Tab-separated table of C-alpha atoms and ligand atoms in Angstrom:
chain	number	residue	atom	x	y	z
A	7	UNK	CA	84.845	75.090	97.728
A	8	UNK	CA	87.957	74.044	99.633
A	9	UNK	CA	91.397	74.191	98.053
A	10	UNK	CA	92.558	70.832	96.840
A	11	UNK	CA	96.131	69.615	96.860
A	12	UNK	CA	95.643	66.246	95.200
A	13	UNK	CA	93.272	64.235	93.085
A	14	UNK	CA	92.943	61.797	95.942
A	15	UNK	CA	91.309	64.497	98.115
A	16	UNK	CA	89.018	65.467	95.268
A	17	UNK	CA	87.964	61.870	94.691
A	18	UNK	CA	87.208	61.418	98.389
A	19	UNK	CA	84.962	64.490	98.329
A	20	UNK	CA	83.297	63.396	95.110
A	21	UNK	CA	82.595	59.994	96.633
A	22	UNK	CA	81.067	61.688	99.693
A	23	UNK	CA	78.914	63.871	97.521
A	24	UNK	CA	80.676	67.048	98.678
A	25	UNK	CA	81.784	68.207	95.276
A	26	UNK	CA	81.211	67.381	91.593
A	27	UNK	CA	83.399	67.816	88.529
A	28	UNK	CA	81.004	70.498	87.381
A	29	UNK	CA	81.532	72.467	90.599
A	30	UNK	CA	85.260	71.993	90.393
A	31	UNK	CA	85.431	73.363	86.854
A	32	UNK	CA	83.142	76.271	87.746
A	33	UNK	CA	85.332	77.127	90.699
A	34	UNK	CA	88.607	76.943	88.765
A	35	UNK	CA	87.156	79.081	85.971
A	36	UNK	CA	85.941	81.550	88.555
A	37	UNK	CA	89.465	81.672	90.027
A	38	UNK	CA	91.070	82.193	86.599
A	39	UNK	CA	88.762	85.131	85.924
A	40	UNK	CA	89.092	86.596	89.364
A	41	UNK	CA	92.886	86.446	89.176
A	42	UNK	CA	93.073	87.521	85.543
A	43	UNK	CA	95.860	90.000	86.342
A	44	UNK	CA	98.211	87.062	86.863
A	45	UNK	CA	97.918	86.447	83.108
A	46	UNK	CA	98.491	82.725	83.544
A	47	UNK	CA	95.929	81.613	80.980
A	48	UNK	CA	95.760	82.804	77.373
A	49	UNK	CA	92.433	81.133	76.818
A	50	UNK	CA	89.777	79.350	78.878
A	51	UNK	CA	87.981	76.431	77.216
A	52	UNK	CA	84.903	77.279	79.225
A	53	UNK	CA	81.969	75.601	77.517
A	54	UNK	CA	83.945	72.595	76.552
A	55	UNK	CA	85.370	72.080	80.036
A	56	UNK	CA	81.887	72.383	81.561
A	57	UNK	CA	80.453	69.890	79.071
A	58	UNK	CA	83.308	67.505	79.776
A	59	UNK	CA	82.693	67.942	83.529
A	60	UNK	CA	79.044	66.937	83.096
A	61	UNK	CA	80.089	63.899	81.078
A	62	UNK	CA	82.653	62.859	83.698
A	63	UNK	CA	80.133	63.331	86.527
A	64	UNK	CA	77.851	60.964	84.633
A	65	UNK	CA	80.624	58.428	84.232
A	66	UNK	CA	81.471	58.692	87.938
A	67	UNK	CA	77.851	58.006	88.754
A	68	UNK	CA	77.871	54.970	86.437
A	69	UNK	CA	81.178	53.663	87.743
A	70	UNK	CA	82.822	53.954	84.333
A	71	UNK	CA	85.114	56.933	84.980
A	72	UNK	CA	88.826	56.884	84.098
A	73	UNK	CA	91.816	57.291	86.386
A	74	UNK	CA	91.904	61.069	86.048
A	75	UNK	CA	88.235	61.831	86.629
A	76	UNK	CA	88.120	65.001	88.713
A	77	UNK	CA	91.515	66.235	87.522
A	78	UNK	CA	91.278	69.736	86.047
A	79	UNK	CA	94.325	70.495	83.953
A	80	UNK	CA	95.814	73.457	82.099
A	81	UNK	CA	98.146	72.998	79.152
A	82	UNK	CA	101.110	75.142	78.166
A	83	UNK	CA	100.731	76.894	74.827
A	84	UNK	CA	103.161	74.501	73.145
A	85	UNK	CA	100.912	71.418	73.195
A	86	UNK	CA	98.598	70.659	70.325
A	87	UNK	CA	94.910	70.147	71.097
A	88	UNK	CA	92.782	69.596	68.035
A	89	UNK	CA	90.646	72.528	66.993
A	90	UNK	CA	92.199	74.840	69.582
A	91	UNK	CA	94.564	77.750	69.053
A	92	UNK	CA	98.240	76.995	69.467
A	93	UNK	CA	100.771	79.828	69.410
A	94	UNK	CA	103.798	79.066	71.599
A	95	UNK	CA	103.062	82.550	72.988
A	96	UNK	CA	104.300	83.994	69.673
A	97	UNK	CA	102.856	86.345	67.085
A	98	UNK	CA	104.224	84.151	64.341
A	99	UNK	CA	101.554	81.521	64.970
A	100	UNK	CA	98.765	84.077	64.978
A	101	UNK	CA	95.504	82.430	63.996
A	102	UNK	CA	96.900	78.902	63.976
A	103	UNK	CA	94.674	76.076	65.196
A	104	UNK	CA	95.892	72.559	65.907
A	105	UNK	CA	94.943	69.922	63.380
A	106	UNK	CA	95.500	67.091	65.819
A	107	UNK	CA	95.958	66.438	69.537
A	108	UNK	CA	99.328	65.728	71.178
A	109	UNK	CA	99.596	62.076	72.239
A	110	UNK	CA	100.244	63.061	75.849
A	111	UNK	CA	97.119	65.249	75.913
A	112	UNK	CA	95.096	62.520	74.195
A	113	UNK	CA	96.052	60.076	76.937
A	114	UNK	CA	94.908	62.510	79.606
A	115	UNK	CA	91.540	62.894	77.896
A	116	UNK	CA	91.157	59.143	77.579
A	117	UNK	CA	91.409	58.895	81.360
A	118	UNK	CA	88.764	61.603	81.777
A	119	UNK	CA	90.928	64.570	82.679
A	120	UNK	CA	89.293	67.930	82.008
A	121	UNK	CA	91.367	70.466	80.057
A	122	UNK	CA	90.384	73.914	81.258
A	123	UNK	CA	92.591	76.123	79.091
A	124	UNK	CA	95.802	77.142	77.419
A	125	UNK	CA	98.607	78.688	79.447
A	126	UNK	CA	100.947	81.594	78.840
A	127	UNK	CA	104.682	80.875	78.549
A	128	UNK	CA	107.904	82.315	77.172
A	129	UNK	CA	107.812	82.503	73.387
A	130	UNK	CA	108.702	79.071	71.981
A	131	UNK	CA	109.618	78.043	75.546
A	132	UNK	CA	112.729	80.214	75.453
A	133	UNK	CA	113.228	82.013	78.723
A	134	UNK	CA	113.428	81.705	82.469
A	135	UNK	CA	111.012	84.432	83.593
A	136	UNK	CA	108.013	84.474	81.259
A	137	UNK	CA	109.001	87.956	80.151
A	138	UNK	CA	109.427	86.745	76.567
A	139	UNK	CA	105.760	86.047	75.866
A	140	UNK	CA	104.051	87.963	73.093
A	141	UNK	CA	101.049	88.105	75.423
A	142	UNK	CA	102.642	89.852	78.373
A	143	UNK	CA	104.286	88.889	81.619
A	144	UNK	CA	102.870	86.361	84.025
A	145	UNK	CA	102.955	87.520	87.655
A	146	UNK	CA	104.111	85.417	90.561
A	147	UNK	CA	101.067	84.994	92.803
A	148	UNK	CA	103.191	85.314	95.964
A	149	UNK	CA	104.460	88.752	94.932
A	150	UNK	CA	103.125	90.480	91.861
A	151	UNK	CA	106.305	92.471	91.335
A	152	UNK	CA	108.207	89.235	90.734
A	153	UNK	CA	108.502	86.757	87.877
A	154	UNK	CA	107.040	83.269	88.081
A	155	UNK	CA	110.097	81.743	86.371
A	156	UNK	CA	109.937	80.259	82.920
A	157	UNK	CA	109.361	79.151	80.420
A	158	UNK	CA	106.297	77.364	81.846
A	159	UNK	CA	105.462	80.399	84.004
A	160	UNK	CA	101.708	80.439	83.350
A	161	UNK	CA	101.570	76.717	84.110
A	162	UNK	CA	103.348	77.136	87.463
A	163	UNK	CA	101.263	80.136	88.555
A	164	UNK	CA	98.088	78.315	87.572
A	165	UNK	CA	98.849	75.589	90.120
A	166	UNK	CA	100.249	78.034	92.681
A	167	UNK	CA	97.148	80.259	92.573
A	168	UNK	CA	94.633	77.419	92.427
A	169	UNK	CA	93.506	78.047	88.859
A	170	UNK	CA	93.660	74.335	88.090
A	171	UNK	CA	94.885	71.238	89.895
A	172	UNK	CA	97.760	70.406	87.544
A	173	UNK	CA	99.554	71.775	84.499
A	174	UNK	CA	101.322	70.106	81.621
A	175	UNK	CA	104.433	71.992	80.519
A	176	UNK	CA	107.631	71.307	78.668
A	177	UNK	CA	111.167	71.227	80.019
A	178	UNK	CA	114.140	71.667	77.707
A	179	UNK	CA	116.573	73.094	80.252
A	180	UNK	CA	114.504	73.612	83.373
A	181	UNK	CA	111.274	75.138	82.160
A	182	UNK	CA	109.109	73.055	84.453
A	183	UNK	CA	111.461	72.766	87.439
A	184	UNK	CA	112.583	76.377	87.749
A	185	UNK	CA	109.110	78.003	87.669
A	186	UNK	CA	107.884	75.307	90.062
A	187	UNK	CA	110.696	76.330	92.398
A	188	UNK	CA	109.737	80.022	92.104
A	189	UNK	CA	106.058	79.289	92.719
A	190	UNK	CA	106.268	76.756	95.556
A	191	UNK	CA	104.888	73.765	93.669
A	192	UNK	CA	106.190	70.432	92.367
A	193	UNK	CA	107.880	70.435	88.928
A	194	UNK	CA	108.903	67.149	87.354
A	195	UNK	CA	110.862	66.357	84.196
A	196	UNK	CA	110.922	62.647	83.408
A	197	UNK	CA	113.755	60.859	81.573
A	198	UNK	CA	114.323	62.062	78.017
A	199	UNK	CA	112.034	59.947	75.780
A	200	UNK	CA	109.722	58.778	78.590
A	201	UNK	CA	106.734	60.737	77.219
A	202	UNK	CA	105.892	61.008	73.512
A	203	UNK	CA	106.444	64.435	72.059
A	204	UNK	CA	104.049	64.052	69.166
A	205	UNK	CA	102.166	67.341	69.203
A	206	UNK	CA	104.699	69.273	71.280
A	207	UNK	CA	106.143	72.295	69.462
A	208	UNK	CA	109.855	71.547	69.134
A	209	UNK	CA	112.430	73.876	70.630
A	210	UNK	CA	115.599	71.741	70.970
A	211	UNK	CA	114.720	68.188	70.034
A	212	UNK	CA	117.583	66.390	71.761
A	213	UNK	CA	116.476	68.005	75.053
A	214	UNK	CA	112.718	68.589	74.904
A	215	UNK	CA	110.566	66.666	77.309
A	216	UNK	CA	107.013	67.087	78.487
A	217	UNK	CA	106.890	67.747	82.229
A	218	UNK	CA	104.368	68.221	85.012
A	219	UNK	CA	103.504	70.848	87.540
A	220	UNK	CA	101.389	69.746	90.491
A	221	UNK	CA	100.833	70.380	94.170
A	222	UNK	CA	101.571	66.814	95.203
A	223	UNK	CA	104.114	64.230	94.082
A	224	UNK	CA	101.294	61.712	93.954
A	225	UNK	CA	99.530	63.652	91.202
A	226	UNK	CA	102.787	63.918	89.256
A	227	UNK	CA	103.182	60.148	89.514
A	228	UNK	CA	99.645	59.543	88.338
A	229	UNK	CA	99.959	61.892	85.373
A	230	UNK	CA	103.267	60.348	84.346
A	231	UNK	CA	101.749	56.894	84.496
A	232	UNK	CA	98.985	57.993	82.142
A	233	UNK	CA	101.135	59.940	79.667
A	234	UNK	CA	104.332	57.845	79.456
A	235	UNK	CA	105.089	54.993	77.111
A	236	UNK	CA	105.617	53.967	73.522
A	237	UNK	CA	103.781	55.860	70.811
A	238	UNK	CA	103.452	54.940	67.168
A	239	UNK	CA	103.485	58.638	66.313
A	240	UNK	CA	106.878	59.340	67.925
A	241	UNK	CA	109.741	56.960	67.230
A	242	UNK	CA	111.878	58.756	69.829
A	243	UNK	CA	109.531	57.741	72.646
A	244	UNK	CA	110.906	54.910	74.758
A	245	UNK	CA	109.400	51.440	74.386
A	246	UNK	CA	110.072	50.577	78.002
A	247	UNK	CA	107.205	49.419	80.090
A	248	UNK	CA	105.534	52.035	82.280
A	249	UNK	CA	105.350	51.193	86.000
A	250	UNK	CA	102.292	52.131	88.049
A	251	UNK	CA	104.231	55.002	89.624
A	252	UNK	CA	101.352	56.248	91.754
A	253	UNK	CA	101.016	52.872	93.473
A	254	UNK	CA	104.710	52.660	94.220
A	255	UNK	CA	105.158	55.765	96.319
A	256	UNK	CA	105.909	54.012	99.615
A	257	UNK	CA	109.556	53.818	100.495
A	258	UNK	CA	111.474	53.326	103.698
A	259	UNK	CA	114.746	52.511	102.009
A	260	UNK	CA	117.948	54.152	103.145
A	261	UNK	CA	119.533	55.799	100.158
A	262	UNK	CA	122.960	56.951	99.144
A	263	UNK	CA	122.745	60.633	98.285
A	264	UNK	CA	125.370	62.883	96.769
A	265	UNK	CA	125.179	66.637	97.122
A	266	UNK	CA	127.050	68.487	94.446
A	267	UNK	CA	129.577	70.554	96.360
A	268	UNK	CA	130.449	72.769	93.392
A	269	UNK	CA	126.854	73.989	93.220
A	270	UNK	CA	126.900	75.094	96.846
A	271	UNK	CA	130.111	77.024	96.264
A	272	UNK	CA	128.782	78.685	93.145
A	273	UNK	CA	129.018	82.479	93.094
A	274	UNK	CA	125.450	83.469	92.289
A	275	UNK	CA	123.855	81.199	94.893
A	276	UNK	CA	121.782	83.140	97.430
A	277	UNK	CA	122.634	82.395	101.053
A	278	UNK	CA	119.063	81.672	102.065
A	279	UNK	CA	118.672	79.168	99.211
A	280	UNK	CA	121.957	77.535	100.136
A	281	UNK	CA	121.051	77.281	103.806
A	282	UNK	CA	117.637	75.832	103.075
A	283	UNK	CA	119.032	73.113	100.814
A	284	UNK	CA	121.869	72.311	103.199
A	285	UNK	CA	119.213	72.080	105.927
A	286	UNK	CA	117.383	69.392	103.964
A	287	UNK	CA	120.671	67.615	103.401
A	288	UNK	CA	121.227	67.474	107.172
A	289	UNK	CA	117.669	66.338	107.733
A	290	UNK	CA	118.223	63.466	105.298
A	291	UNK	CA	121.420	62.464	107.072
A	292	UNK	CA	119.614	62.551	110.418
A	293	UNK	CA	116.942	60.318	108.925
A	294	UNK	CA	119.613	57.670	108.340
A	295	UNK	CA	120.482	58.192	104.676
A	296	UNK	CA	124.096	58.193	103.639
A	297	UNK	CA	124.874	61.717	102.423
A	298	UNK	CA	128.177	62.685	100.868
A	299	UNK	CA	129.664	65.647	99.023
A	300	UNK	CA	130.507	64.894	95.393
A	301	UNK	CA	132.483	66.822	92.817
A	302	UNK	CA	131.062	67.837	89.474
A	303	UNK	CA	133.927	69.549	87.662
A	304	UNK	CA	131.922	70.813	84.681
A	305	UNK	CA	129.616	73.280	86.358
A	306	UNK	CA	131.135	76.244	84.512
A	307	UNK	CA	130.592	74.544	81.165
A	308	UNK	CA	127.027	73.438	81.399
A	309	UNK	CA	125.293	76.723	80.592
A	310	UNK	CA	127.502	77.505	77.520
A	311	UNK	CA	127.144	73.918	76.276
A	312	UNK	CA	123.379	74.038	76.715
A	313	UNK	CA	123.023	77.367	74.890
A	314	UNK	CA	125.218	76.339	71.963
A	315	UNK	CA	123.350	73.102	71.387
A	316	UNK	CA	119.820	74.342	72.037
A	317	UNK	CA	120.184	77.447	69.870
A	318	UNK	CA	121.610	75.285	67.063
A	319	UNK	CA	118.622	72.945	67.265
A	320	UNK	CA	116.188	75.857	67.618
A	321	UNK	CA	117.536	77.596	64.519
A	322	UNK	CA	116.679	74.469	62.579
A	323	UNK	CA	113.347	73.693	64.263
A	324	UNK	CA	112.045	77.233	63.870
A	325	UNK	CA	112.881	77.345	60.173
A	326	UNK	CA	109.366	76.125	59.398
A	327	UNK	CA	107.738	79.333	60.634
A	328	UNK	CA	108.045	81.378	57.474
A	329	UNK	CA	104.609	82.819	56.794
A	330	UNK	CA	103.978	80.627	53.743
A	331	UNK	CA	101.478	78.026	54.835
A	332	UNK	CA	100.110	79.049	58.215
A	333	UNK	CA	100.276	81.593	60.983
A	334	UNK	CA	101.276	85.204	60.663
A	335	UNK	CA	102.403	86.822	57.422
A	336	UNK	CA	103.726	90.372	57.157
A	337	UNK	CA	101.469	92.608	55.066
A	338	UNK	CA	104.297	94.700	53.640
A	339	UNK	CA	105.686	91.909	51.477
A	340	UNK	CA	107.046	92.553	47.971
A	341	UNK	CA	108.686	89.302	46.907
A	342	UNK	CA	109.527	85.868	48.290
A	343	UNK	CA	112.682	86.924	50.142
A	344	UNK	CA	110.941	89.875	51.723
A	345	UNK	CA	108.082	87.574	52.718
A	346	UNK	CA	110.472	85.410	54.722
A	347	UNK	CA	112.452	88.297	56.138
A	348	UNK	CA	109.607	90.558	57.117
A	349	UNK	CA	107.400	87.778	58.436
A	350	UNK	CA	110.151	86.421	60.652
A	351	UNK	CA	111.378	89.853	61.755
A	352	UNK	CA	107.872	90.985	62.708
A	353	UNK	CA	106.564	87.623	63.932
A	354	UNK	CA	109.317	86.497	66.267
A	355	UNK	CA	110.211	88.341	69.473
A	356	UNK	CA	113.676	89.546	70.362
A	357	UNK	CA	114.865	86.552	72.376
A	358	UNK	CA	113.749	84.043	69.753
A	359	UNK	CA	115.531	86.058	67.053
A	360	UNK	CA	118.679	86.203	69.197
A	361	UNK	CA	118.639	82.415	69.563
A	362	UNK	CA	117.988	81.737	65.871
A	363	UNK	CA	120.948	83.948	65.015
A	364	UNK	CA	123.202	82.382	67.647
A	365	UNK	CA	122.217	78.915	66.488
A	366	UNK	CA	122.758	79.755	62.837
A	367	UNK	CA	126.165	81.109	63.736
A	368	UNK	CA	127.313	78.039	65.677
A	369	UNK	CA	126.177	75.829	62.789
A	370	UNK	CA	127.829	77.942	60.083
A	371	UNK	CA	130.569	76.238	58.036
A	372	UNK	CA	133.427	78.278	59.515
A	373	UNK	CA	132.434	77.854	63.134
A	374	UNK	CA	130.713	74.467	63.215
A	375	UNK	CA	133.666	72.560	64.656
A	376	UNK	CA	134.706	75.298	67.049
A	377	UNK	CA	131.272	75.534	68.633
A	378	UNK	CA	128.756	72.860	67.692
A	379	UNK	CA	131.082	69.864	67.463
A	380	UNK	CA	132.923	70.935	70.575
A	381	UNK	CA	129.720	71.428	72.531
A	382	UNK	CA	128.597	67.923	71.517
A	383	UNK	CA	131.843	66.565	72.956
A	384	UNK	CA	131.429	68.505	76.165
A	385	UNK	CA	127.850	67.237	76.414
A	386	UNK	CA	129.213	63.712	76.247
A	387	UNK	CA	131.622	64.447	79.119
A	388	UNK	CA	128.808	65.957	81.198
A	389	UNK	CA	126.557	62.989	80.526
A	390	UNK	CA	129.270	60.457	81.354
A	391	UNK	CA	130.199	62.225	84.579
A	392	UNK	CA	126.555	62.546	85.611
A	393	UNK	CA	125.890	58.877	84.858
A	394	UNK	CA	129.022	57.891	86.766
A	395	UNK	CA	127.878	59.849	89.810
A	396	UNK	CA	124.462	58.268	89.531
A	397	UNK	CA	126.033	54.811	89.489
A	398	UNK	CA	127.602	55.558	92.853
A	399	UNK	CA	124.636	57.468	94.342
A	400	UNK	CA	120.903	56.880	94.188
A	401	UNK	CA	120.181	60.602	94.035
A	402	UNK	CA	122.040	63.823	93.467
A	403	UNK	CA	120.663	66.835	95.277
A	404	UNK	CA	121.169	70.522	94.550
A	405	UNK	CA	119.104	73.711	94.528
A	406	UNK	CA	116.687	74.024	91.610
A	407	UNK	CA	117.695	77.629	91.023
A	408	UNK	CA	120.393	79.883	92.492
A	409	UNK	CA	117.837	82.462	93.633
A	410	UNK	CA	114.223	82.773	94.603
A	411	UNK	CA	111.846	84.594	92.227
A	412	UNK	CA	113.538	87.745	91.008
A	413	UNK	CA	111.915	91.098	90.211
A	414	UNK	CA	110.237	91.676	86.879
A	415	UNK	CA	112.724	93.522	84.684
A	416	UNK	CA	115.736	92.639	86.828
A	417	UNK	CA	117.443	90.450	84.213
A	418	UNK	CA	115.834	91.564	80.980
A	419	UNK	CA	118.674	93.791	79.821
A	420	UNK	CA	121.289	91.130	80.410
A	421	UNK	CA	120.649	87.864	78.558
A	422	UNK	CA	123.715	86.271	80.133
A	423	UNK	CA	122.399	86.895	83.651
A	424	UNK	CA	119.099	85.363	82.550
A	425	UNK	CA	120.868	82.303	81.090
A	426	UNK	CA	122.676	81.782	84.393
A	427	UNK	CA	119.297	81.294	86.099
A	428	UNK	CA	119.450	77.850	84.408
A	429	UNK	CA	122.762	76.824	85.922
A	430	UNK	CA	121.362	74.061	88.126
A	431	UNK	CA	118.637	72.722	85.870
A	432	UNK	CA	120.490	72.149	82.596
A	433	UNK	CA	122.696	69.324	83.869
A	434	UNK	CA	119.759	66.878	83.959
A	435	UNK	CA	118.687	68.093	80.508
A	436	UNK	CA	122.146	67.636	78.985
A	437	UNK	CA	122.354	64.176	80.544
A	438	UNK	CA	118.735	63.228	79.758
A	439	UNK	CA	118.116	62.023	83.321
A	440	UNK	CA	114.919	62.599	85.292
A	441	UNK	CA	114.798	65.465	87.787
A	442	UNK	CA	112.231	66.980	90.101
A	443	UNK	CA	111.869	70.207	92.045
A	444	UNK	CA	109.979	70.136	95.340
A	445	UNK	CA	109.223	73.117	97.572
A	446	UNK	CA	111.261	72.916	100.782
A	447	UNK	CA	111.138	76.345	102.325
A	448	UNK	CA	110.766	80.099	101.968
A	449	UNK	CA	113.171	83.021	102.230
A	450	UNK	CA	112.702	86.089	104.445
A	451	UNK	CA	110.484	87.661	101.758
A	452	UNK	CA	108.214	84.635	101.814
A	453	UNK	CA	109.433	83.428	98.424
A	454	UNK	CA	109.616	79.739	97.762
A	455	UNK	CA	112.818	77.681	97.599
A	456	UNK	CA	113.016	74.454	95.561
A	457	UNK	CA	115.138	71.375	96.148
A	458	UNK	CA	116.126	69.478	93.031
A	459	UNK	CA	116.765	65.752	92.900
A	460	UNK	CA	118.173	63.846	89.947
A	461	UNK	CA	118.414	60.135	89.457
A	462	UNK	CA	119.353	57.488	86.884
A	463	UNK	CA	117.428	57.333	83.603
A	464	UNK	CA	114.105	55.504	83.920
A	465	UNK	CA	114.302	55.358	87.721
A	466	UNK	CA	111.291	57.631	88.129
A	467	UNK	CA	109.681	55.230	90.585
A	468	UNK	CA	112.349	55.751	93.235
A	469	UNK	CA	112.657	59.458	92.452
A	470	UNK	CA	108.959	60.067	92.977
A	471	UNK	CA	108.728	57.870	96.078
A	472	UNK	CA	111.691	59.557	97.709
A	473	UNK	CA	110.500	63.063	96.823
A	474	UNK	CA	107.109	62.234	98.243
A	475	UNK	CA	108.739	61.089	101.448
A	476	UNK	CA	110.821	64.276	101.756
A	477	UNK	CA	107.832	66.506	101.054
A	478	UNK	CA	105.781	64.660	103.676
A	479	UNK	CA	108.489	65.122	106.295
A	480	UNK	CA	108.865	68.806	105.528
A	481	UNK	CA	105.132	69.418	105.621
A	482	UNK	CA	104.846	67.652	108.956
A	483	UNK	CA	107.708	69.700	110.407
A	484	UNK	CA	106.353	73.016	109.127
B	19	LIG	N1	115.504	78.834	80.590
B	19	LIG	C1	115.927	77.855	79.631
B	19	LIG	C2	115.963	78.456	78.254
B	19	LIG	O1	115.653	79.588	78.145
B	19	LIG	C3	115.022	76.662	79.690
B	19	LIG	C4	113.889	76.728	78.772
B	19	LIG	C5	113.128	75.443	78.680
B	19	LIG	O2	113.366	74.492	79.424
B	19	LIG	N2	112.230	75.399	77.725
B	19	LIG	O3	116.304	77.831	77.297
């Protein structure tokens, strides 16, 4: 079977009788097993996916198939799927099975997508390298000694290594965009509230958003179109109408683009990443867009602000995992207090414990104003400045990450170094605006480099169309 880069190609081959959903699923499952050392999937839903493939083939033959017929998808282990295990790559949810299906996943199924399995990630989506999973590291398919990024590392590698056509992940501070950048695929975080989060395990609720990892922008647009929109089960989901993003990908508009100068002068930025992104900037200028340098004075504050607020929210959200009603419970328990303490000490990994403690500290009575309240105020400044820039410019461009995929183990002893891997992705998360990472080049080691674009809230149509256009140009040139 050939390698597919978009659902459109698959549908063409299905229509010509060259491939069936059944064959697609068989092939992807074969790939997952053959490349098991990548550790991208925690579980394959083999029988179920094959049965679903047969059903969709039937519907295709009858002309009753949904928009996503032929789309084989993997889901990050933070999304509920009724009757299936759900663990957030953590011991603490050992044995837990979802009682219901996430709204976003339900909408995919309604359009005849096939869910092939559950993907490895950093525990509770906390991490930037997938080294925090209770189920082991995920390897970058381009170089097995390197990380895939995180926290949606399994989801990114699955698309990179052709283990499925698309993955559904979550992005709180870059978890879809940064691994996409490390793995040479498209990673897209829509506007905060665009997709219902009913059935997504909460990490930091004022940031969390479901995001997509695909090979083409077109597939990202199609998936967004299916998943986005109001949901009676999630009052935080936006009521705004959902455009037909995938039909609005043509653009020949000349845009006003700002490139954030401070990012390009930032200390940890690798020269090859910088040069590649500046190269795209020049290409855009040559193509007739107006490109200007802009100042973003808060770059030094975004990582601390993000980590104060997200750990605070995480310490509250993760309070429910206590060993009482579901999941793991320590077997050396003597009384109620020891049940909580031992279960949480044994069930949560080191990074999750670090964040719960940090978050509890910043919310404690004596330090609340000094940290939490202050960080809220800084977030407001960051959001206002970002919105102001996005009033003046259609898009802001910057690298997705300061480096290409780093070596496994390189940052594990230094949490601060790991947190700095998020320096370019957390701005969009703090501001709630949509952002995408698209692959625009490779360094001398053959490792992928991602360009990030941000735009105004709910302007996904233009963001996707423009990203599609850039990706087309780069592919043609390459
Ligand atoms: N790397 C960031 C963190 O560890 C982002 C995680 C995410 O977006 N879920 O918090």
